[in-house]
Coordinates of C-alpha atoms in Angstrom, one line a residue:
V1 CA -17.9 -13.3 2.5
E2 CA -19.9 -10.4 1.0
K3 CA -18.8 -8.5 -2.0
M4 CA -18.5 -4.7 -1.6
T5 CA -17.6 -2.2 -4.3
F6 CA -15.4 0.8 -3.3
E7 CA -14.5 3.5 -5.8
N8 CA -12.7 1.8 -8.7
F9 CA -12.2 -1.7 -7.4
E10 CA -14.0 -4.6 -5.8
I11 CA -12.8 -6.4 -2.7
P12 CA -14.3 -9.0 -0.4
R13 CA -15.8 -7.8 2.8
H14 CA -14.6 -10.0 5.6
T15 CA -16.4 -10.4 8.9
Q16 CA -13.3 -11.5 10.9
K17 CA -9.8 -10.4 11.4
I18 CA -7.5 -10.9 8.5
D19 CA -3.7 -11.4 8.4
T20 CA -3.1 -11.6 4.6
P21 CA -4.3 -8.8 2.4
Y22 CA -6.4 -9.2 -0.7
F23 CA -4.0 -7.8 -3.3
A24 CA -6.1 -5.3 -5.2
C25 CA -3.9 -5.0 -8.3
L26 CA -4.7 -8.6 -9.2
K27 CA -8.5 -8.0 -9.5
V28 CA -10.0 -4.6 -10.2
V29 CA -13.5 -3.5 -11.2
H30 CA -13.7 -0.1 -12.9
N31 CA -17.3 1.0 -12.0
S32 CA -17.3 4.7 -11.1
S33 CA -15.6 7.9 -11.6
L34 CA -15.3 10.8 -9.0
D35 CA -18.7 12.2 -10.0
G36 CA -20.4 8.9 -9.7
R37 CA -20.9 8.2 -13.4
T38 CA -20.4 4.7 -14.6
I39 CA -17.4 4.5 -16.9
D40 CA -16.9 0.8 -17.3
K41 CA -18.4 -2.4 -16.1
G42 CA -16.4 -5.6 -16.0
L43 CA -13.3 -7.2 -14.5
W44 CA -9.8 -6.0 -15.2
K45 CA -7.0 -8.4 -14.4
M46 CA -3.2 -7.9 -14.3
D47 CA -0.9 -10.8 -14.9
V48 CA 2.0 -10.0 -12.6
K49 CA 4.3 -12.8 -13.9
G50 CA 7.5 -11.2 -15.0
R51 CA 6.5 -7.8 -13.6
V52 CA 8.7 -5.8 -11.2
A53 CA 7.2 -4.6 -8.0
L54 CA 8.5 -2.1 -5.4
V55 CA 6.9 -2.5 -2.0
T56 CA 7.5 -0.2 0.9
G57 CA 7.3 -1.3 4.5
A58 CA 7.9 -4.8 3.1
A59 CA 10.0 -6.3 6.0
S60 CA 6.9 -7.2 7.9
G61 CA 3.1 -7.2 8.1
I62 CA 1.0 -6.4 5.1
G63 CA 4.0 -5.3 3.1
K64 CA 5.7 -8.7 3.6
S65 CA 2.4 -10.5 2.6
C66 CA 2.2 -8.4 -0.6
A67 CA 5.8 -9.2 -1.4
V68 CA 5.3 -12.9 -0.9
E69 CA 2.1 -12.9 -2.9
L70 CA 3.7 -11.1 -5.8
L71 CA 6.6 -13.6 -5.8
N72 CA 4.1 -16.5 -5.7
E73 CA 2.5 -14.9 -8.8
G74 CA 5.8 -14.8 -10.7
A75 CA 6.9 -11.1 -10.1
M76 CA 10.3 -9.7 -9.2
V77 CA 10.2 -7.8 -5.9
S78 CA 12.1 -4.9 -4.4
I79 CA 11.7 -5.1 -0.6
C80 CA 12.0 -1.6 0.7
D81 CA 12.0 -0.9 4.4
I82 CA 13.7 1.4 7.0
N83 CA 14.5 -1.7 9.1
T84 CA 17.7 -3.0 7.5
V85 CA 18.1 -6.0 9.7
E86 CA 14.6 -7.4 9.1
G87 CA 14.6 -6.3 5.5
E88 CA 17.9 -8.0 4.6
K89 CA 16.9 -11.1 6.5
L90 CA 13.6 -11.4 4.6
A91 CA 15.3 -10.7 1.3
E92 CA 17.8 -13.5 2.0
T93 CA 15.0 -15.9 2.9
L94 CA 12.9 -15.1 -0.1
S95 CA 15.9 -15.2 -2.4
T96 CA 16.6 -18.8 -1.3
E97 CA 13.0 -19.8 -1.9
Y98 CA 12.3 -17.8 -5.1
G99 CA 15.7 -17.1 -6.6
K100 CA 18.3 -14.5 -6.1
D101 CA 17.5 -12.9 -9.4
R102 CA 13.9 -12.1 -8.3
V103 CA 14.4 -10.3 -4.9
I104 CA 16.4 -7.3 -3.7
F105 CA 16.4 -5.2 -0.6
C106 CA 16.6 -1.5 -0.5
Q107 CA 16.9 0.5 2.7
C108 CA 14.2 3.1 2.4
D109 CA 13.0 5.9 4.7
V110 CA 9.8 7.2 3.0
T111 CA 10.2 10.5 4.9
D112 CA 13.5 11.1 3.0
Y113 CA 12.7 11.8 -0.6
S114 CA 16.3 11.3 -1.7
Q115 CA 16.6 7.9 -0.1
F116 CA 13.2 7.0 -1.4
E117 CA 14.2 7.8 -4.9
E118 CA 17.4 5.8 -4.5
S119 CA 15.2 2.8 -3.9
F120 CA 13.5 3.4 -7.2
Q121 CA 16.9 3.9 -8.9
A122 CA 18.3 0.6 -7.4
T123 CA 15.2 -1.3 -8.4
F124 CA 15.3 0.1 -12.0
A125 CA 19.0 -0.6 -12.3
T126 CA 18.6 -4.2 -11.1
F127 CA 15.5 -5.2 -13.1
G128 CA 15.4 -2.7 -15.9
H129 CA 11.9 -1.4 -15.3
I130 CA 9.2 -1.0 -12.6
D131 CA 5.6 -2.0 -13.1
I132 CA 4.0 -2.0 -9.7
V133 CA 4.5 0.2 -6.6
V134 CA 2.9 -0.6 -3.3
N135 CA 2.9 2.3 -0.9
N136 CA 2.5 0.3 2.3
A137 CA 4.9 1.9 4.8
G138 CA 2.9 3.3 7.7
I139 CA 2.7 3.7 11.4
M140 CA -0.1 4.1 14.0
N141 CA 1.1 6.3 16.8
D142 CA -1.0 9.4 17.5
R143 CA 1.4 10.5 20.3
F144 CA 4.0 11.1 17.5
W145 CA 1.5 12.5 15.2
E146 CA 3.9 14.7 13.1
L147 CA 6.0 11.6 12.2
E148 CA 2.7 9.7 11.6
V149 CA 1.6 12.3 9.1
D150 CA 4.9 12.4 7.4
I151 CA 5.1 8.6 6.9
N152 CA 1.4 7.8 6.3
V153 CA 0.5 10.8 4.1
N154 CA 3.6 12.4 2.7
G155 CA 5.3 9.0 2.2
V156 CA 2.4 7.9 0.0
I157 CA 2.5 11.1 -1.9
R158 CA 6.2 10.8 -2.4
G159 CA 5.9 7.2 -3.5
T160 CA 3.1 8.0 -6.0
L161 CA 4.9 10.9 -7.5
L162 CA 8.1 8.8 -7.9
A163 CA 6.0 6.0 -9.4
Q164 CA 4.6 8.5 -12.0
R165 CA 8.2 9.6 -12.8
Y166 CA 9.6 6.0 -13.2
M167 CA 6.5 4.3 -14.8
G168 CA 4.7 7.1 -16.6
T169 CA 4.3 6.8 -20.3
D170 CA 4.8 10.6 -20.5
R171 CA 8.2 10.1 -19.0
G172 CA 9.3 7.2 -21.3
G173 CA 7.9 4.5 -19.0
Q174 CA 5.6 1.6 -19.7
G175 CA 2.8 2.6 -17.4
G176 CA 1.9 0.5 -14.3
I177 CA 0.0 0.2 -11.1
V178 CA 0.2 2.1 -7.8
V179 CA -1.5 0.5 -4.8
N180 CA -1.8 2.8 -1.8
I181 CA -2.5 1.0 1.5
G182 CA -5.2 2.8 3.5
S183 CA -7.3 1.3 6.2
N184 CA -10.9 0.6 7.1
V185 CA -10.6 3.9 9.1
S186 CA -10.1 5.6 5.8
I187 CA -13.9 5.3 5.5
N188 CA -15.0 4.7 9.0
P189 CA -12.7 6.7 11.4
Y190 CA -12.0 5.3 14.9
A191 CA -12.7 7.7 17.8
S192 CA -9.7 6.1 19.5
V193 CA -7.2 7.1 16.8
P194 CA -8.4 10.4 15.4
I195 CA -5.0 11.5 13.9
Y196 CA -4.3 8.1 12.4
S197 CA -7.8 8.0 10.9
A198 CA -7.2 11.4 9.3
T199 CA -4.0 10.2 7.7
K200 CA -5.7 7.2 6.2
A201 CA -8.6 9.2 5.0
A202 CA -6.2 11.5 3.2
I203 CA -4.7 8.5 1.4
V204 CA -8.1 7.5 0.0
N205 CA -8.9 11.0 -1.3
F206 CA -5.5 11.4 -2.7
T207 CA -5.9 8.1 -4.5
R208 CA -9.3 8.9 -5.8
A209 CA -8.0 12.1 -7.4
F210 CA -4.8 10.5 -8.9
G211 CA -6.8 7.4 -9.8
H212 CA -9.1 9.4 -12.1
Q213 CA -9.1 8.4 -15.7
Y214 CA -7.7 11.9 -16.6
H215 CA -4.4 10.9 -15.0
V216 CA -4.5 7.3 -16.3
D217 CA -4.8 8.7 -19.9
L218 CA -1.9 11.1 -19.3
T219 CA 0.5 8.6 -17.7
G220 CA -0.6 5.1 -18.2
V221 CA -0.4 4.6 -14.4
K222 CA -3.4 3.3 -12.5
V223 CA -3.6 4.4 -8.9
M224 CA -5.8 2.6 -6.4
A225 CA -6.2 2.0 -2.7
L226 CA -6.6 -1.1 -0.5
C227 CA -8.2 -0.6 2.9
P228 CA -7.8 -3.6 5.2
S229 CA -9.1 -3.8 8.7
A230 CA -7.0 -4.8 11.7
T231 CA -4.2 -7.3 10.7
D232 CA -1.9 -9.4 12.7
S233 CA 1.2 -7.2 12.4
K234 CA 3.7 -5.2 14.5
L235 CA 1.6 -2.1 13.9
L236 CA -0.7 -3.2 16.7
E237 CA 1.9 -4.2 19.3
D238 CA 1.5 -2.3 22.6
V239 CA -1.4 -0.2 21.4
G240 CA -1.7 1.6 24.7
K241 CA 1.5 3.5 24.0
Q242 CA 0.3 4.5 20.6
L243 CA -2.9 6.2 21.5
L244 CA -3.1 9.9 22.1
L245 CA -4.3 9.4 25.7
P246 CA -4.2 6.2 27.8
R247 CA -8.0 6.5 28.5
Y248 CA -8.7 5.8 24.8
V249 CA -7.9 2.1 25.3
D250 CA -11.6 1.2 25.9
A251 CA -12.7 3.1 22.8
W252 CA -9.9 1.3 20.8
L253 CA -11.2 -2.1 21.9
R254 CA -14.7 -1.2 20.8
D255 CA -13.5 0.2 17.5
V256 CA -11.5 -2.9 16.6
A257 CA -14.3 -5.3 17.6
S258 CA -16.5 -3.7 15.0
S259 CA -14.0 -3.3 12.2
V260 CA -14.2 -4.7 8.6
P261 CA -12.0 -4.0 5.6
Q262 CA -13.3 -1.4 3.1

């Protein structure tokens, strides 16, 4: 494992496929601002015990792993997902393991601002506050690129703006953390998924801008990104049908074989 610094946090570089994400909000290094100047050296840690986290796309994959990790660390978690069946099933399972007072499920379509805000409202009403928001919901399907853009880009923007509203100290909140889930293609785009790569690159630049100390000073909300490589999740099922053209399959296999988290 080789350490690699990216923007305002440090994550381990893996040389093999991963199926559990390194949860960035637990270990952050502030080492550079947008213009490259060093603003702080040293490790920043957040104790998530007793904190409240809202995780989108939490019924499976990386979102589910984040939810479980947060619960393991003592947090309360709002599992938000468009898939009601899987989401409620997971919430029931986790409630049995961690306690009914620590887990709720909210049906959440991140393309629907009103429903997305209802998830924040339900989480706030249940737990009294929100400390962590993980904007994880995403799809990879270049054939349905308009939906892909709406979920991957607009969904993250909606989630971040809602997090600012419900956690910002300038709005009466206590401050908090926003973790936007990008991808290794945020930094190194895949030729096989050009539109998906563009959506994930947008997440990183959006996060860089909102993660600037200027916004942190205004709102008390830290915004950061986590960029994992290929993970063992439903996102990669039947990839051939998700590529813009069937002939991109060979390029996809080459891209994935050389992928590492960023």
